[in-house]
CSV table of C-alpha atoms and ligand atoms in Angstrom, one decimal:
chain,number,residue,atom,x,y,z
A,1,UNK,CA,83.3,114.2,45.7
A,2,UNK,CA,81.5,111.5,48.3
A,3,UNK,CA,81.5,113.2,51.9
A,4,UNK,CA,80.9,110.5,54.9
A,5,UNK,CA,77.3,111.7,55.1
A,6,UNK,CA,76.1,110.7,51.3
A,7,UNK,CA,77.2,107.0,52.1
A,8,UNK,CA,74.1,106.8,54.5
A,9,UNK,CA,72.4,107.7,51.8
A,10,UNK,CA,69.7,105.3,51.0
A,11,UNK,CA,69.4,103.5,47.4
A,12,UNK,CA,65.7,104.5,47.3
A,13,UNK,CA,66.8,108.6,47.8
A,14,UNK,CA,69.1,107.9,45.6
A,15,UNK,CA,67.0,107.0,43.0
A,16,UNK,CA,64.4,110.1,43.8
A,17,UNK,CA,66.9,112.6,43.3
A,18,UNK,CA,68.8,111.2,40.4
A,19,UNK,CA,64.7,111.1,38.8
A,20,UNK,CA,64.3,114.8,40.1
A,21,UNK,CA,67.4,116.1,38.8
A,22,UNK,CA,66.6,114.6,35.1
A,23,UNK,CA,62.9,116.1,35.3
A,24,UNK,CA,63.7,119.1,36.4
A,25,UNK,CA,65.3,120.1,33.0
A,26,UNK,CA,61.7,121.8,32.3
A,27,UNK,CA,61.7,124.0,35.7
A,28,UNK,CA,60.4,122.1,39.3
A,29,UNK,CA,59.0,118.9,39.4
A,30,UNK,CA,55.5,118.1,40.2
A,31,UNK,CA,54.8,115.8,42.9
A,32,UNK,CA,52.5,113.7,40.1
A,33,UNK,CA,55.3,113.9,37.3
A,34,UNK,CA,57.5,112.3,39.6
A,35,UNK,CA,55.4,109.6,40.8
A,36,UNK,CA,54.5,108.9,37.4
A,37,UNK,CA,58.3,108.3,36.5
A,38,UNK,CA,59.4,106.5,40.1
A,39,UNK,CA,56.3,104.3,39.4
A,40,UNK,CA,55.1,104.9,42.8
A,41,UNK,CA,51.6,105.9,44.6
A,42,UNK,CA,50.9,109.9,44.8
A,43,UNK,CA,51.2,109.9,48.5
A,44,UNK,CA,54.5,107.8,48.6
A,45,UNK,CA,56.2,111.0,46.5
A,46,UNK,CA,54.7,113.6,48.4
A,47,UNK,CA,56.2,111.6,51.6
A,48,UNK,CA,59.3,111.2,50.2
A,49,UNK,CA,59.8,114.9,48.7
A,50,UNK,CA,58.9,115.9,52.3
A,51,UNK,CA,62.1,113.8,53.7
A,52,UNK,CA,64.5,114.9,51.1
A,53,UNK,CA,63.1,118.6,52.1
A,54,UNK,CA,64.1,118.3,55.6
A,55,UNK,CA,67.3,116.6,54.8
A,56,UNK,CA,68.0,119.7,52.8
A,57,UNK,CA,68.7,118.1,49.2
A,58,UNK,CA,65.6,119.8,47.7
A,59,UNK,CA,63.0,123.1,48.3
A,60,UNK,CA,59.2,122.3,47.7
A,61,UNK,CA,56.9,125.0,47.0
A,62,UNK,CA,53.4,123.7,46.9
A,63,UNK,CA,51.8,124.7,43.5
A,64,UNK,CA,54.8,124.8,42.4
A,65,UNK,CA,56.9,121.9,42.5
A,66,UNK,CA,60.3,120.5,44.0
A,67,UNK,CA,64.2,122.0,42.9
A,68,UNK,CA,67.0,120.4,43.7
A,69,UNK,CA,69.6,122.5,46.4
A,70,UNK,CA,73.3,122.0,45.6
A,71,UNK,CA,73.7,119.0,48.5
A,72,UNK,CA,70.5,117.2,46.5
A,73,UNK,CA,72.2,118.0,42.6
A,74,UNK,CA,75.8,116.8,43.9
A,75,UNK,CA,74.3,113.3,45.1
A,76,UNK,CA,72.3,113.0,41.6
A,77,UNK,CA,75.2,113.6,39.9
A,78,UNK,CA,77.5,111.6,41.6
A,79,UNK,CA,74.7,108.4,40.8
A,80,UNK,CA,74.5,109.5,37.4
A,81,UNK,CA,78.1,109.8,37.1
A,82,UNK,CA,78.4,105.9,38.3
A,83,UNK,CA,75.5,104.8,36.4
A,84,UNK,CA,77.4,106.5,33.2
A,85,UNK,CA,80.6,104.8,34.1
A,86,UNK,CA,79.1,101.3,34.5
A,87,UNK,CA,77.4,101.3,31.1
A,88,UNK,CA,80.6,102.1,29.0
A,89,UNK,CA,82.6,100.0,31.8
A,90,UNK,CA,80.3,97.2,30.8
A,91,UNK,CA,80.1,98.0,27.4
A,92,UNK,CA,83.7,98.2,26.6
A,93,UNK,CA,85.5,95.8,29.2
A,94,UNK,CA,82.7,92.8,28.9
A,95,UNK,CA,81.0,93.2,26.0
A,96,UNK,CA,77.6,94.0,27.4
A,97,UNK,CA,75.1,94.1,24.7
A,98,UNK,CA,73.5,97.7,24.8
A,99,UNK,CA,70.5,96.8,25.2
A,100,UNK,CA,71.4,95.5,28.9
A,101,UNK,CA,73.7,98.5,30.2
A,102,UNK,CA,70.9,100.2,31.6
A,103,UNK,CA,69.4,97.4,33.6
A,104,UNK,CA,72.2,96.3,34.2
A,105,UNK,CA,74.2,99.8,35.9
A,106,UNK,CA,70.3,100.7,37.2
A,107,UNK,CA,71.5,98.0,40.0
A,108,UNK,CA,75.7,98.5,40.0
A,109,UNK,CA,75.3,102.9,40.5
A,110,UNK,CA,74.1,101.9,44.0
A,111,UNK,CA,77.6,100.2,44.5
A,112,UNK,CA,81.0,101.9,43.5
A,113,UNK,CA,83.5,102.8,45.9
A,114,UNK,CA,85.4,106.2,45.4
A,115,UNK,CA,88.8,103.6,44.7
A,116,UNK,CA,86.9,101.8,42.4
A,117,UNK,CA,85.2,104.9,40.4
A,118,UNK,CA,88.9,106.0,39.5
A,119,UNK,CA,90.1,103.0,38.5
A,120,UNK,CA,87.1,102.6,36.6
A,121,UNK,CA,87.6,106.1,35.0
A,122,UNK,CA,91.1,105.5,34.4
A,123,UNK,CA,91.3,102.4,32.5
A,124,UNK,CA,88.5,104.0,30.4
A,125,UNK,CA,90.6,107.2,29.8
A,126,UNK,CA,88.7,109.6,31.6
A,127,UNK,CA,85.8,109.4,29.6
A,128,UNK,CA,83.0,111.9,28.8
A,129,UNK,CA,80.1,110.2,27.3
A,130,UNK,CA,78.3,106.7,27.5
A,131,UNK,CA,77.3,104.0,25.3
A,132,UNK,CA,74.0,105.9,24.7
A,133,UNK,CA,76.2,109.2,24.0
A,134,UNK,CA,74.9,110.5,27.4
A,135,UNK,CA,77.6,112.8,29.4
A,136,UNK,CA,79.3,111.3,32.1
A,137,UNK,CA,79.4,114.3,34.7
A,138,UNK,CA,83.0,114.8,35.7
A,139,UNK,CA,83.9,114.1,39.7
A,140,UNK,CA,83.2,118.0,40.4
A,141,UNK,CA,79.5,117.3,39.3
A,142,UNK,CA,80.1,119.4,35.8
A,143,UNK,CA,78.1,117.8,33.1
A,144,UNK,CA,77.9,119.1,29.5
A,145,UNK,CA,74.6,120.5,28.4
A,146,UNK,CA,75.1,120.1,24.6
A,147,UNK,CA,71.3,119.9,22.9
A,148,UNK,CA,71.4,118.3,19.9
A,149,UNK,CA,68.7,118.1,17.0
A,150,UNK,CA,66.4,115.1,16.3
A,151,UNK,CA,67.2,112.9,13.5
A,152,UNK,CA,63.9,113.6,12.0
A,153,UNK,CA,64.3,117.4,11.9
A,154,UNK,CA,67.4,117.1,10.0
A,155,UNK,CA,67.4,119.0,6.2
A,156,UNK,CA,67.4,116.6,3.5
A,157,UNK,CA,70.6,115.4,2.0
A,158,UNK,CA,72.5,116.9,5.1
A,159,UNK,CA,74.8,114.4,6.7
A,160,UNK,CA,75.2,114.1,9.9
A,161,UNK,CA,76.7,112.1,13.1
A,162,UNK,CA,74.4,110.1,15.5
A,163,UNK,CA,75.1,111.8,19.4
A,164,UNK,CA,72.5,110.4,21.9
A,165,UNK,CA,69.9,107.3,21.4
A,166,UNK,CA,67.5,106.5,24.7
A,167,UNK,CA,68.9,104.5,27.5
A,168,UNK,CA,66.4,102.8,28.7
A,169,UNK,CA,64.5,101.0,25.7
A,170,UNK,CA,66.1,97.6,25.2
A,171,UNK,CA,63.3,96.5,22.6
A,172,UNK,CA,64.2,100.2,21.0
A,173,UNK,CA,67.9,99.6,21.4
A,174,UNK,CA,68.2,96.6,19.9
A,175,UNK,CA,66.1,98.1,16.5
A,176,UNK,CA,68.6,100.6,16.2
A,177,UNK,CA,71.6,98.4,16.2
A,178,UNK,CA,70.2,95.9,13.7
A,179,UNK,CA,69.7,99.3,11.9
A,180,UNK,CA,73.3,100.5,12.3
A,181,UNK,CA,71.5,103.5,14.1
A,182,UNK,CA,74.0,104.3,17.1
A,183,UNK,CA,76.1,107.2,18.3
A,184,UNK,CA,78.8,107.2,15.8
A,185,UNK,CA,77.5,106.4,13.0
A,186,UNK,CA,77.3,109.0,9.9
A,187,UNK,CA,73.4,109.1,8.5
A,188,UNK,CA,71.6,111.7,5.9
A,189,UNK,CA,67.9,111.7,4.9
A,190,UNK,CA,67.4,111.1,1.3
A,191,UNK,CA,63.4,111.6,1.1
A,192,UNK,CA,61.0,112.3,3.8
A,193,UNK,CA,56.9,111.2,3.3
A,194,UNK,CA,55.3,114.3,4.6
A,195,UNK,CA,52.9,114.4,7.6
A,196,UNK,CA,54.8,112.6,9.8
A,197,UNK,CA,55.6,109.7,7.3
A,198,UNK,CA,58.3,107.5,6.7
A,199,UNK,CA,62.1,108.6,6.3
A,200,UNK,CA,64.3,107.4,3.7
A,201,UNK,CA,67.8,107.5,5.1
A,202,UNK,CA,71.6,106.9,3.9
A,203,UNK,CA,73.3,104.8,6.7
A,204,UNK,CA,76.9,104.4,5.8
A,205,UNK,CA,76.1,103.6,2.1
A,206,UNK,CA,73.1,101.8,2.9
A,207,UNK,CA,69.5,102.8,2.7
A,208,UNK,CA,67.3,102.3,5.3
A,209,UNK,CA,63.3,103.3,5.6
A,210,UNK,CA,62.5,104.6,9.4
A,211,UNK,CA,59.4,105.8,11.2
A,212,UNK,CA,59.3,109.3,12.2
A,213,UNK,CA,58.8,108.4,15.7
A,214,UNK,CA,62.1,106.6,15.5
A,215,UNK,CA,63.5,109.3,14.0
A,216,UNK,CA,62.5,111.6,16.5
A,217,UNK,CA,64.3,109.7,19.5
A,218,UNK,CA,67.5,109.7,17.9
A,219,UNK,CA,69.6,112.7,18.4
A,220,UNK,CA,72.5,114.0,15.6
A,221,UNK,CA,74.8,116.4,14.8
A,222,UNK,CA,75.2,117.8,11.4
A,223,UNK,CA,78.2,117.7,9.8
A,224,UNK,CA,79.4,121.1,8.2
A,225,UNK,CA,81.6,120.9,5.6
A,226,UNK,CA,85.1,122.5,6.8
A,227,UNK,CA,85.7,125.9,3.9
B,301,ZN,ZN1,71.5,104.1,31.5
C-alpha cells in the first residue's frame, strides 16, 4: 500500500498523523489535545497541522479541530500497521519482554521496507492483533473496531478472557505480567469493595486483589457459556 510519494514522508509527520488518527476516535482533534500527547509547544502543532493541511493528509477547521483525509488515515495506518508488526515480531521471534515492544517498535515503524513487512507478516501467519491485543490493520488499511468492556465493569462471578492491556506503560506492563494479567488469560471477579475499591479476582485458579484503576485499563471479553 506504500506509493513513491509516502517514502518522503518524514518520521516526525509520521508520527503526527499516527497521534491524530488515534485521537480522533472522539471526533477532530484539538490543536491543544494534540500537543499535549506529541509533547510539543502549542505553536509547533498548530505549524505542523498547517503543513499536513496543505499536503492534503488532514482538513482543519478552526474551532473545530483537525480530521484526517483518506491520504493522511492510509499513512497512519500503514505506521501503525508496522509498529503492530514489530511488537509481536519482537515478541515472538526474540523474546522481547513486553514491557519493551513499545519503545522498542516506537523507533523500528519508522524503518520497514514493503519486502520486509511481508516477510514479516508471513512468518508470523498473517496475524491480526499484537502483544497488547491491539489490531494490526491489514495492508488495505482495514483495522477491526471491536470495543471491548473494562475489567472492572465486569458482573461478578462472570468469567471472562483478557483482549487489550495499554501499550505504552512499561512500569504498568510489567505489574500485570507478575499478575498473570495479559491478553489471554481467563479472569472473573469474585468480590468487588464498593466505591471504587479493591477487586477480588480468580486468575486461572488463583486469587489476586487489584485496584480499580487497574482494573479499569484492562480490557476483557466475557465468556458466554455455549447452550
Ligand atoms: Zn505499541
Amino acid at each position: 500500500m506504500t506509493q513513491p510519494s509516502e517514502r518522503e514522508v518524514t518520521r516526525s509527520v509520521q508520527d503526527y498523523l499516527k497521534t491524530i488518527y488515534k485521537l480522533q476516535g472522539d471526533g477532530p482533534v484539538q490543536t491543544s489535545a494534540l500537543a499535549e500527547q506529541m509533547r510539543v509547544a502549542p505553536p509547533s502543532a498548530t505549524n505542523m497541522v498547517a503543513r499536513l493541511a496543505e499536503a492534503g493528509f488532514l482538513r482543519h477547521t478552526p474551532y473545530k479541530g483537525a480530521e484526517l483525509t483518506d491520504a493522511g488515515a492510509g499513512i497512519a495506518l500503514e505506521v501503525i500497521r508496522h509498529h503492530r508488526l514489530w511488537e509481536l515480531f519482537l515478541h515472538r521471534a526474540l523474546g522481547v519482554p513486553i514491557d519493551r515492544l513499545h519503545d522498542e517498535a516506537e523507533r523500528l515503524e519508522h524503518e520497514l521496507s514493503d519486502e520486509l513487512e511481508e516477510r514479516i507478516a508471513r512468518a508470523l501467519g498473517e496475524p491480526t492483533l499484537d502483544p497488547h491485543g491491539d489490531p494490526i490493520p491489514s495492508r488495505e488499511g482495514e483495522v477491526d473496531a471491536t470495543a471491548f468492556p473494562a475489567l472492572a465493569d465486569l458482573p461478578i462471578g462472570m468469567p471472562a478472557i483478557i483482549r487489550r492491556v495499554p501499550d505504552n506503560d512499561p512500569g504498568f506492563l510489567r505489574y500485570l505480567e507478575s499478575l498473570d494479567l495479559l491478553p489471554g488469560a481467563t479472569v472473573a471477579q469474585r468480590a468487588r469493595e464498593p466505591f471504587r475499591g479493591p477487586i477480588t479476582l480468580d486468575v486461572g485458579g488463583v486469587e489476586r486483589v487489584i485496584g480499580y484503576e487497574l482494573a479499569s485499563r484492562v480490557r476483557v471479553e466475557a465468556v458466554t457459556t455455549k447452550a
